[in-house]
Amino acid sequence: MGQDILVVAEHLKGEFADVTFELLGKAAELAGATGGSVSVALIGSGMKDKAQELGAAAKVYSVDHTGLADFNPLTHGSALAAVVDHAAPRLTLVANTSMGMDLAASLSVAKDLPLIAYALDVQVDGDAIVATSQLYGGKIYAESASTGASVIVSVLAGVFPADAGRTNGSPAIEDVAAPDGIDDAQVRFQALVEPEGGDVDITQHDILVAVGRGIGSEDNLPLAEELASALGGAVCSSRPIVDSKWLPKTRQVGKSGLKVKPKVYLALGISGAPEHIEGMKDAELIIAVNTDETAPIFEFAHYGSTEDLFDLVPALTEKLK
Amino acid sequence: MNIVVPVKLVPDLVEELEINDDGTDLERDFLSYKINEFCDHAIEEALQIKEAHGASVTVIAIERDETDKVLYTALAKGADRAVKVTGVDEAATTHTAAKAMCTVIAGMDYDVVMTGVQAADDRDGQLGILLAGYLGVPCVSVVSDVSVSGDTLTVHKEYSGGMMARYEVTPKIVLGVQAARQTPRYAPVSRVRQIMKETELEEVLVGDADVDVGSTVRRMYTPEKGEGAEMLEGSSEDVAARIAQLLNEKRS
Ligand SMILES: Cc1cc2nc3c(=O)[nH]c(=O)nc-3n(C[C@H](O)[C@H](O)[C@H](O)COP(=O)(O)OP(=O)(O)OC[C@H]3O[C@@H](n4cnc5c(N)ncnc54)[C@H](O)[C@@H]3O)c2cc1C
């Protein structure tokens, strides 16, 4: 195996995801340590035309096929395995996203390569690749080392700066043949389903009152609504509230929901799972209320309280009226 | 349609998690386990399919402290079969758990495997995707909306911002379930007790599943609280007053 760092490009509707540039920036830094160079696995249809956006890489391995236009875990997975065979990277960086999760773990089995997932950091330490995983809902970190000749690390979105990898250029393009059987695969992409328009656009509000599972039941939501209206803000939530259909999907903040950047984010009964944090960590002022003093939300909040939200919220609403 | 649901038990995150003496794993002596919440959704979605289209649902779990309860509960909810896998180390990696599940499932007559999209201890990847690799069948994960029509299934894979991709899939297939179409049901305790009295769990010993994952944990730790929140102390009145003050400063 070589010393190169291979970044798996993620794209949707013809645009590269921010995380692709985040990985590229990190890869450039790591390539200095391995003495290799940065390359990209670009799997899609017609995406080659956008390779100049991947100027942080020296080389782009392109698997281009009309049947690969939309992400498909099966066919994109076998295309990635073909690129890895061809490129023999020291390290493959994949985003720990919906698409990247599928690719990283299937590649690990297909090519019998070590995988370190949920990474917040990756380093080269002598002959080892060292990555720090965020586990147990963000409560525990694990630093793993692998001396394997080729290692996969799936990196959480939003942990490295995208600007570091956003460079235009003209990387060399090397075509890799598409795998067989793309058009009659067992998994067939049908369509992208756009999110429904919302009653309230939580990304446009300065003040958000966010509720999590700590709110207990749908009947308690008015507590949050009264507080939000006293503040002139809107109510949003963590995922379980939406899964329970207490609030519409358009109110969900996080990895599979919306990213928000309000002036104030008041988190009530939210534990602060990494998937939630991804959507709100850039809020200007974060205040968290959670009875568990070890809840990870307190690492990201500016102010915190372990008061019971059922005591605190009515008192707070009263003071703001 | 035969649906197999391998479920993971994970440490209860509500309890305090302690690190062992050499700092490389959790202190597992007094750890309490519960079903991974996404696996609970996988069971629910399998039962929904069973109720709508007719299917047989088999739930499988690796032996931990609470496994019997989890499996009896699954039966009480409506699963047809429950299998306990023994002989797999408590600190096993997800690769090893997937290999063990593969050993058991490969011999079954299954169409669809549904499991939780991820679990709190997935340091080396997610059970469903790894299992699919070992079984040699495809996987779609982060799936939330499954429907069945004849021999094909339509599934929705979630991206960010509420965007989804719709796929049509032909069994055999593994699905990593994000959320069932409704909140996982509860099984009345009396029903679980009754099942426990009437039923004996099937057990399968898998002794040789160990997979070399090619990485070792050097250090496991609780993240620094360094940059953490300033904690507001006092009565709820005091805290409310302080928060009101912070909010008013920010609003003006
Ligand atoms: C692929 C994927 C994508 C995901 N996308 C998202 C996403 O977009 N958004 C998202 O939010 N999650 C997402 N999740 C789910 C995420 O992993 C967590 O399960 C979820 O964020 C937990 O929500 P929660 O904090 O409300 O619930 P919990 O983790 O159950 O936390 C509830 C908290 O309330 C506290 N509490 C209880 N009672 C009280 C009280 N009376 N007063 C004060 N505090 C109290 C508890 O101490 C606890 O910390 C995703 C998961 C996956 C696998």
XYZ file of C-alpha atoms and ligand atoms in Angstrom:
626
model
C 0.000 0.000 0.000
C 1.042 3.576 -0.631
C 1.199 6.664 1.507
C -1.589 8.663 -0.123
C -4.663 9.976 1.615
C -7.848 9.233 -0.312
C -10.873 11.438 0.326
C -14.264 10.110 -0.718
C -16.156 13.020 -2.284
C -19.766 13.352 -1.205
C -22.193 15.167 -3.436
C -25.910 15.668 -3.814
C -27.695 17.211 -6.785
C -24.397 18.002 -8.466
C -22.901 19.942 -5.569
C -20.112 18.788 -3.305
C -21.072 18.614 0.364
C -19.161 20.899 2.751
C -17.780 17.835 4.488
C -15.870 16.941 1.321
C -13.839 20.128 1.708
C -13.493 19.571 5.440
C -11.911 16.184 4.701
C -9.731 17.608 1.932
C -8.303 20.241 4.253
C -7.491 17.617 6.856
C -6.077 15.264 4.220
C -3.666 17.939 3.008
C -2.367 18.299 6.559
C -2.006 14.528 7.030
C -0.317 13.980 3.669
C 2.537 16.086 4.995
C 2.983 13.516 7.766
C 2.710 10.372 5.635
C 4.837 11.804 2.842
C 2.094 10.970 0.357
C -0.298 13.117 -1.576
C -4.021 13.782 -1.499
C -6.371 12.101 -3.912
C -10.147 11.985 -4.254
C -12.556 9.183 -5.100
C -15.196 10.842 -7.249
C -18.083 8.536 -8.029
C -20.967 9.910 -10.038
C -22.076 11.011 -13.459
C -20.616 14.124 -15.018
C -19.057 15.192 -11.730
C -15.645 15.144 -13.395
C -16.530 18.534 -14.808
C -16.433 19.897 -11.302
C -13.046 18.419 -10.444
C -11.475 21.896 -10.462
C -13.258 22.513 -7.149
C -11.143 19.707 -5.710
C -7.906 21.632 -6.162
C -6.671 20.600 -2.720
C -6.057 17.147 -4.224
C -3.258 16.170 -6.578
C -5.324 13.478 -8.246
C -8.959 12.568 -8.768
C -9.931 8.948 -9.368
C -13.128 9.229 -11.329
C -15.720 6.504 -11.707
C -18.132 8.060 -14.137
C -21.291 6.302 -15.280
C -24.836 7.527 -15.879
C -26.070 4.812 -13.516
C -23.983 6.329 -10.726
C -25.562 9.799 -10.903
C -27.434 9.378 -7.636
C -25.999 7.809 -4.531
C -26.653 4.094 -4.245
C -25.042 2.256 -1.335
C -24.575 -0.887 -3.406
C -23.142 0.440 -6.669
C -21.263 3.363 -5.144
C -19.885 0.871 -2.644
C -18.465 -1.388 -5.309
C -17.153 1.613 -7.257
C -15.323 2.806 -4.149
C -13.830 -0.661 -3.616
C -12.520 -0.494 -7.198
C -10.920 2.906 -6.553
C -9.283 1.660 -3.358
C -7.871 -1.343 -5.230
C -6.493 0.999 -7.814
C -5.200 3.787 -5.564
C -3.928 1.665 -2.663
C -4.223 4.527 -0.147
C -2.632 4.566 3.297
C -5.740 6.247 4.661
C -9.253 6.612 3.272
C -11.275 9.472 4.748
C -15.046 9.136 4.461
C -17.687 11.434 5.925
C -19.633 9.859 8.784
C -22.865 10.894 7.080
C -25.822 8.944 5.780
C -23.955 8.167 2.553
C -20.525 7.825 4.130
C -21.638 5.372 6.824
C -22.771 2.951 4.134
C -19.559 3.324 2.158
C -17.100 3.106 5.049
C -18.477 0.010 6.749
C -19.112 -1.902 3.532
C -15.581 -1.090 2.343
C -14.209 -2.336 5.654
C -15.726 -5.776 5.106
C -15.239 -5.925 1.338
C -11.520 -5.128 1.543
C -10.898 -6.361 5.081
C -9.638 -2.951 6.185
C -9.736 -1.479 9.688
C -12.412 1.164 10.203
C -12.436 3.798 12.923
C -15.818 5.545 12.923
C -17.366 8.723 14.381
C -13.984 10.441 14.298
C -13.516 13.927 15.702
C -9.834 13.901 14.925
C -7.292 11.961 12.863
C -3.543 12.035 13.223
C -0.528 10.213 11.880
C 1.676 8.991 14.720
C 4.785 7.211 13.485
C 3.528 4.182 11.612
C 0.059 4.396 13.124
C -3.107 6.178 12.098
C -4.732 7.484 15.268
C -8.343 8.623 15.356
C -10.583 9.794 18.174
C -14.159 8.517 18.071
C -17.079 10.183 19.766
C -19.070 7.377 21.405
C -21.905 6.772 23.856
C -23.977 9.750 22.790
C -20.955 12.040 23.097
C -20.247 11.045 26.709
C -17.072 9.093 25.974
C -14.198 9.554 23.533
C -12.003 6.691 22.363
C -8.599 7.136 20.797
C -7.829 4.188 18.515
C -4.614 3.384 16.737
C -4.142 1.232 13.682
C -0.908 0.165 12.098
C -2.735 -1.489 9.221
C -1.241 -0.816 5.800
C -4.495 0.793 4.741
C -7.035 2.249 7.163
C -10.496 3.810 6.818
C -11.601 6.625 9.095
C -15.130 8.014 8.930
C -15.109 11.582 10.151
C -18.036 13.500 11.641
C -19.296 16.393 9.580
C -18.458 19.848 10.820
C -15.352 19.083 12.875
C -12.699 20.424 10.488
C -12.840 23.797 8.726
C -14.123 23.533 5.149
C -12.198 26.598 4.019
C -8.914 24.734 4.438
C -9.931 22.362 1.654
C -11.762 24.741 -0.645
C -9.157 25.438 -3.296
C -9.666 25.554 -7.019
C -7.077 23.819 -9.132
C -6.629 21.213 -11.775
C -5.982 17.839 -10.197
C -4.951 15.053 -12.559
C -7.920 12.887 -13.466
C -7.566 9.149 -13.664
C -10.567 7.143 -14.812
C -11.422 3.934 -13.024
C -13.790 1.527 -14.741
C -17.293 1.343 -13.293
C -18.207 -1.987 -11.754
C -20.498 -4.371 -13.648
C -24.192 -4.662 -12.992
C -24.926 -1.024 -12.212
C -28.183 -0.883 -14.121
C -29.815 -3.992 -12.748
C -28.705 -3.748 -9.157
C -30.686 -5.143 -6.265
C -30.940 -1.618 -4.878
C -32.445 0.842 -7.355
C -32.502 4.587 -6.828
C -35.938 6.040 -7.600
C -36.076 9.690 -6.643
C -35.031 12.355 -4.225
C -37.849 13.395 -1.940
C -37.651 17.070 -0.985
C -38.637 18.118 2.532
C -42.138 19.469 2.943
C -42.492 23.188 3.382
C -42.919 24.115 7.030
C -45.361 26.145 9.023
C -42.435 27.883 10.670
C -38.942 28.307 9.260
C -36.779 27.734 12.321
C -33.622 28.741 10.431
C -34.968 32.301 10.234
C -35.608 32.813 13.950
C -33.265 34.648 16.327
C -34.620 32.918 19.377
C -35.291 29.195 19.522
C -36.748 27.233 22.412
C -35.724 23.637 21.747
C -37.365 20.707 23.477
C -36.072 17.168 23.804
C -37.315 13.920 25.226
C -37.109 15.491 28.694
C -40.388 17.257 27.918
C -42.002 13.892 28.628
C -45.194 14.104 26.661
C -46.964 16.018 23.947
C -49.232 17.528 26.600
C -46.275 19.452 27.994
C -45.404 21.213 24.747
C -47.478 24.324 25.630
C -44.884 25.013 28.343
C -42.298 25.548 25.616
C -44.720 27.380 23.353
C -45.616 29.872 26.078
C -41.951 30.502 26.763
C -41.230 30.942 23.061
C -44.051 33.410 22.626
C -42.949 35.384 25.688
C -39.550 35.619 23.988
C -40.856 36.259 20.502
C -39.183 33.060 19.304
C -40.142 29.690 17.905
C -40.187 26.126 19.225
C -37.924 23.527 17.696
C -36.875 20.085 18.902
C -34.611 17.090 18.895
C -35.394 14.134 16.682
C -37.387 11.889 19.076
C -40.035 14.622 19.409
C -40.494 14.591 15.639
C -40.389 10.792 15.434
C -43.225 10.770 17.984
C -45.073 13.191 15.683
C -45.462 15.795 18.443
C -43.912 18.374 16.120
C -43.475 18.412 12.336
C -40.173 17.410 10.717
C -39.510 21.051 9.842
C -38.912 21.760 13.544
C -36.132 19.183 13.881
C -32.626 20.455 14.539
C -29.608 18.289 13.771
C -27.862 15.951 11.412
C -30.990 14.710 9.674
C -32.904 17.892 10.408
C -32.033 21.536 9.948
C -28.922 23.473 10.873
C -29.753 26.590 12.817
C -27.670 29.572 13.912
C -29.931 31.681 16.124
C -28.875 34.379 18.568
C -30.283 32.296 21.415
C -30.813 28.545 21.652
C -32.526 27.402 24.814
C -32.233 23.607 25.040
C -34.757 22.024 27.402
C -34.395 18.323 28.229
C -32.014 17.614 25.360
C -29.028 15.340 26.104
C -26.771 16.750 23.405
C -26.217 13.710 21.208
C -23.646 14.386 18.468
C -26.395 14.291 15.833
C -28.240 17.074 17.610
C -25.144 19.167 18.317
C -24.286 19.137 14.618
C -27.345 21.276 13.955
C -27.036 23.958 16.662
C -23.476 24.278 17.871
C -22.980 27.596 16.079
C -25.761 29.385 17.944
C -24.496 32.617 19.527
C -25.804 31.891 23.012
C -26.703 28.376 24.123
C -28.454 27.837 27.452
C -29.159 24.233 28.436
C -31.513 22.879 31.072
C -31.025 19.215 31.880
C -31.343 17.327 35.162
C -28.346 15.111 34.253
C -25.213 17.064 35.110
C -23.149 14.774 32.874
C -25.298 15.444 29.793
C -23.003 16.262 26.839
C -25.115 19.331 25.996
C -23.306 21.141 28.810
C -20.020 20.928 26.911
C -21.485 22.977 24.117
C -23.715 25.330 26.102
C -22.529 28.685 27.403
C -24.785 28.482 30.430
C -26.385 25.471 32.031
C -28.775 24.480 34.776
C -29.614 21.099 36.270
C -33.015 22.326 37.445
C -36.042 20.278 36.476
C -37.431 21.930 33.383
C -40.958 21.644 34.779
C -39.956 23.916 37.677
C -37.758 26.243 35.714
C -39.723 26.928 32.560
C -42.913 28.275 34.178
C -40.807 30.504 36.460
C -38.849 31.781 33.483
C -41.919 32.444 31.374
C -43.429 34.396 34.260
C -40.328 36.594 34.489
C -40.299 37.346 30.780
C -43.951 38.249 30.405
C -41.794 -12.601 4.149
C -39.282 -13.563 6.807
C -37.826 -10.655 8.705
C -34.880 -11.075 11.044
C -34.095 -8.312 13.520
C -30.655 -8.535 15.144
C -30.648 -6.108 18.050
C -27.808 -4.601 20.029
C -27.835 -4.028 23.750
C -25.890 -0.963 24.804
C -24.987 0.615 28.133
C -27.774 2.790 29.488
C -26.543 6.321 28.832
C -28.598 7.706 31.675
C -26.287 5.964 34.135
C -22.810 7.198 34.809
C -20.260 5.514 32.562
C -16.924 4.719 34.155
C -13.651 3.903 32.465
C -11.695 0.766 33.445
C -8.328 0.851 35.197
C -6.174 0.706 32.093
C -8.291 3.394 30.454
C -9.113 1.403 27.332
C -12.749 0.426 27.777
C -15.760 1.050 29.952
C -15.740 -0.480 33.397
C -18.229 -3.195 32.583
C -18.683 -4.796 35.995
C -21.789 -2.932 37.041
C -22.913 -1.688 33.686
C -26.623 -1.862 33.006
C -27.611 -2.614 29.444
C -30.720 -1.743 27.509
C -31.872 -2.218 23.962
C -30.326 0.250 21.498
C -33.151 2.693 20.775
C -32.761 2.387 17.009
C -33.016 -1.413 17.295
C -36.274 -0.882 19.146
C -37.436 1.062 16.095
C -36.300 -1.810 13.866
C -38.463 -4.244 15.859
C -41.416 -1.867 15.607
C -41.057 -1.439 11.849
C -40.793 -5.215 11.386
C -43.979 -5.674 13.416
C -45.720 -2.985 11.367
C -44.848 -4.866 8.192
C -46.027 -8.094 9.759
C -49.375 -6.532 10.673
C -49.877 -4.910 7.290
C -48.663 -7.676 4.985
C -48.102 -10.773 7.035
C -44.539 -11.734 7.884
C -42.652 -13.754 10.392
C -40.398 -11.746 12.711
C -37.363 -13.256 14.437
C -35.465 -11.138 16.952
C -31.852 -12.015 17.795
C -29.636 -10.591 20.503
C -26.202 -11.347 21.864
C -26.244 -12.368 25.511
C -25.785 -9.527 28.001
C -27.328 -8.858 31.393
C -30.701 -7.773 30.075
C -30.952 -9.890 26.922
C -33.647 -12.244 28.200
C -35.861 -9.330 29.103
C -35.307 -7.665 25.726
C -36.149 -10.889 23.874
C -39.207 -11.735 25.969
C -40.403 -8.163 25.476
C -40.005 -8.548 21.703
C -42.103 -11.726 21.833
C -44.702 -9.946 23.946
C -44.885 -7.208 21.326
C -45.617 -9.727 18.608
C -42.351 -11.223 17.364
C -42.638 -14.879 16.378
C -39.244 -16.125 17.443
C -36.452 -14.958 19.712
C -32.897 -16.236 19.643
C -30.165 -15.565 22.180
C -26.608 -15.750 20.905
C -24.111 -16.849 23.523
C -20.345 -17.076 23.600
C -19.613 -13.539 22.424
C -17.474 -11.389 24.713
C -19.110 -8.406 26.364
C -16.481 -6.039 25.033
C -16.746 -7.433 21.493
C -16.352 -4.969 18.634
C -19.188 -4.351 16.205
C -17.294 -6.353 13.561
C -17.290 -9.342 15.913
C -20.963 -8.856 16.808
C -21.792 -8.672 13.092
C -19.796 -11.819 12.373
C -21.592 -13.664 15.166
C -24.979 -12.494 13.889
C -23.947 -13.553 10.383
C -23.147 -17.057 11.615
C -26.649 -17.346 13.037
C -28.600 -15.578 10.282
C -26.835 -17.130 7.288
C -28.459 -20.461 8.150
C -31.938 -18.964 8.433
C -34.499 -18.609 5.707
C -34.674 -14.800 5.660
C -35.745 -12.121 3.214
C -35.099 -8.919 5.080
C -32.789 -8.134 7.976
C -33.722 -4.984 9.871
C -31.539 -3.546 12.591
C -30.881 -0.195 14.246
C -29.014 2.310 12.101
C -26.299 2.759 14.698
C -25.529 2.193 18.351
C -23.723 4.146 21.056
C -20.687 1.831 20.995
C -20.094 1.584 17.227
C -16.412 2.491 17.294
C -15.661 0.322 14.263
C -18.783 0.821 12.171
C -22.460 -0.070 12.240
C -23.893 -3.543 12.792
C -26.272 -3.610 9.815
C -23.769 -2.566 7.182
C -21.029 -4.861 8.493
C -23.479 -7.755 8.773
C -24.615 -7.198 5.183
C -20.989 -7.398 4.106
C -20.497 -10.714 5.882
C -23.789 -12.089 4.558
C -22.881 -10.929 1.068
C -26.132 -9.017 0.570
C -26.692 -5.287 0.031
C -27.626 -2.812 2.743
C -29.406 0.494 2.828
C -29.061 2.330 6.102
C -30.515 5.445 7.711
C -33.893 4.187 6.515
C -37.133 5.555 7.880
C -40.083 4.769 5.687
C -40.479 1.184 4.488
C -43.312 -0.185 2.389
C -43.814 -3.584 0.849
C -45.354 -4.448 -2.480
C -45.127 -8.037 -3.635
C -41.481 -9.040 -3.696
C -40.055 -5.557 -3.568
C -39.665 -3.035 -0.805
C -39.566 0.718 -1.092
C -37.347 2.416 1.450
C -36.375 6.001 2.194
C -32.844 6.889 3.161
C -32.550 10.130 5.101
C -30.048 12.834 4.255
C -29.733 16.126 6.090
C -32.299 18.903 6.111
C -35.221 16.516 5.724
C -34.139 15.404 2.227
C -34.610 11.703 1.485
C -33.699 9.305 -1.305
C -36.217 6.663 -2.301
C -34.970 3.224 -3.340
C -36.636 0.090 -4.524
C -34.904 -2.988 -3.158
C -35.202 -6.702 -3.798
C -34.514 -9.170 -0.977
C -32.277 -10.446 0.387
C -31.447 -7.114 1.914
C -30.283 -5.554 5.171
C -31.885 -2.289 6.330
C -30.409 0.024 8.961
C -33.513 1.527 10.529
C -33.495 5.106 11.730
C -37.113 5.438 12.787
C -40.209 3.273 12.624
C -43.415 4.732 11.209
C -44.682 5.052 14.763
C -43.105 5.237 18.200
C -42.096 1.738 19.349
C -44.969 0.140 21.213
C -44.839 -0.908 24.832
C -45.461 -4.448 25.932
C -47.550 -4.699 29.086
C -45.462 -6.146 31.921
C -48.114 -8.781 32.585
C -47.825 -9.982 28.992
C -44.016 -10.133 29.215
C -44.317 -12.157 32.442
C -46.750 -14.536 30.860
C -44.442 -15.061 27.856
C -41.529 -15.685 30.226
C -43.508 -18.433 31.908
C -44.686 -20.060 28.704
C -41.654 -19.772 26.466
C -38.083 -20.841 26.502
C -35.653 -18.728 24.517
C -33.765 -20.431 21.748
C -30.030 -20.288 22.314
C -27.237 -20.528 19.807
C -23.626 -20.744 20.885
C -21.257 -18.883 18.608
C -17.747 -19.340 19.829
C -15.466 -18.395 16.994
C -16.682 -15.048 15.718
C -13.693 -12.991 16.792
C -12.716 -10.587 14.046
C -9.420 -8.731 14.145
C -10.627 -5.171 13.596
C -7.101 -3.956 12.978
C -7.205 -1.152 15.520
C -6.824 -0.957 19.270
C -8.149 1.538 21.761
C -5.232 3.405 23.263
C -7.239 5.601 25.522
C -10.875 5.920 26.439
C -11.884 8.997 28.383
C -14.591 11.440 29.332
C -14.205 14.594 27.268
C -12.789 17.612 29.063
C -15.421 19.865 30.458
C -12.958 22.715 29.897
C -14.941 24.863 27.546
C -18.192 23.748 29.095
C -21.123 25.718 30.339
C -21.108 28.061 33.275
C -23.528 26.292 35.598
C -26.210 28.448 37.159
C -26.863 27.563 40.786
C -29.559 28.410 43.303
C -33.307 27.872 43.505
C -35.331 27.566 40.330
C -36.461 31.159 40.944
C -32.822 32.328 41.090
C -31.880 30.377 37.980
C -34.952 31.631 36.117
C -34.048 35.206 37.050
C -30.489 34.757 35.803
C -31.614 33.165 32.529
C -34.190 35.921 32.030
C -31.412 38.444 32.500
C -29.169 36.681 29.944
C -32.018 36.522 27.456
C -32.974 40.141 27.936
C -29.367 41.251 27.414
C -29.252 39.291 24.213
C -32.605 40.586 23.008
C -31.961 44.248 23.590
C -28.280 9.027 11.413
C -28.878 9.731 12.582
C -29.353 11.016 12.446
C -29.905 11.684 13.545
N -30.330 12.960 13.368
C -30.753 13.656 14.449
C -31.160 15.030 14.318
O -31.185 15.605 13.212
N -31.549 15.682 15.437
C -31.564 15.095 16.678
O -31.920 15.768 17.653
N -31.219 13.799 16.813
C -30.835 13.062 15.733
N -30.517 11.747 15.895
C -30.835 11.083 17.183
C -29.786 11.276 18.255
O -28.835 10.232 18.164
C -30.419 11.204 19.666
O -31.120 9.989 19.788
C -31.370 12.360 19.970
O -30.786 13.597 19.636
C -31.741 12.361 21.434
O -32.744 13.313 21.668
P -32.959 13.931 23.115
O -31.741 14.644 23.562
O -34.221 14.725 23.053
O -33.291 12.654 23.997
P -32.431 11.946 25.131
O -31.070 11.635 24.662
O -33.270 10.858 25.640
O -32.272 13.079 26.248
C -33.311 13.545 27.057
C -32.653 14.406 28.131
O -33.655 15.035 28.919
C -33.175 15.130 30.245
N -34.347 15.271 31.110
C -35.279 14.344 31.398
N -36.238 14.861 32.189
C -35.890 16.161 32.416
C -36.492 17.214 33.156
N -37.640 17.047 33.819
N -35.877 18.413 33.175
C -34.698 18.611 32.501
N -34.099 17.637 31.788
C -34.693 16.428 31.731
C -32.407 13.842 30.456
O -31.438 14.002 31.482
C -31.774 13.605 29.085
O -30.455 14.118 29.028
C -29.989 11.049 14.806
C -29.525 9.757 14.933
C -28.986 9.091 13.844
C -28.521 7.705 14.032
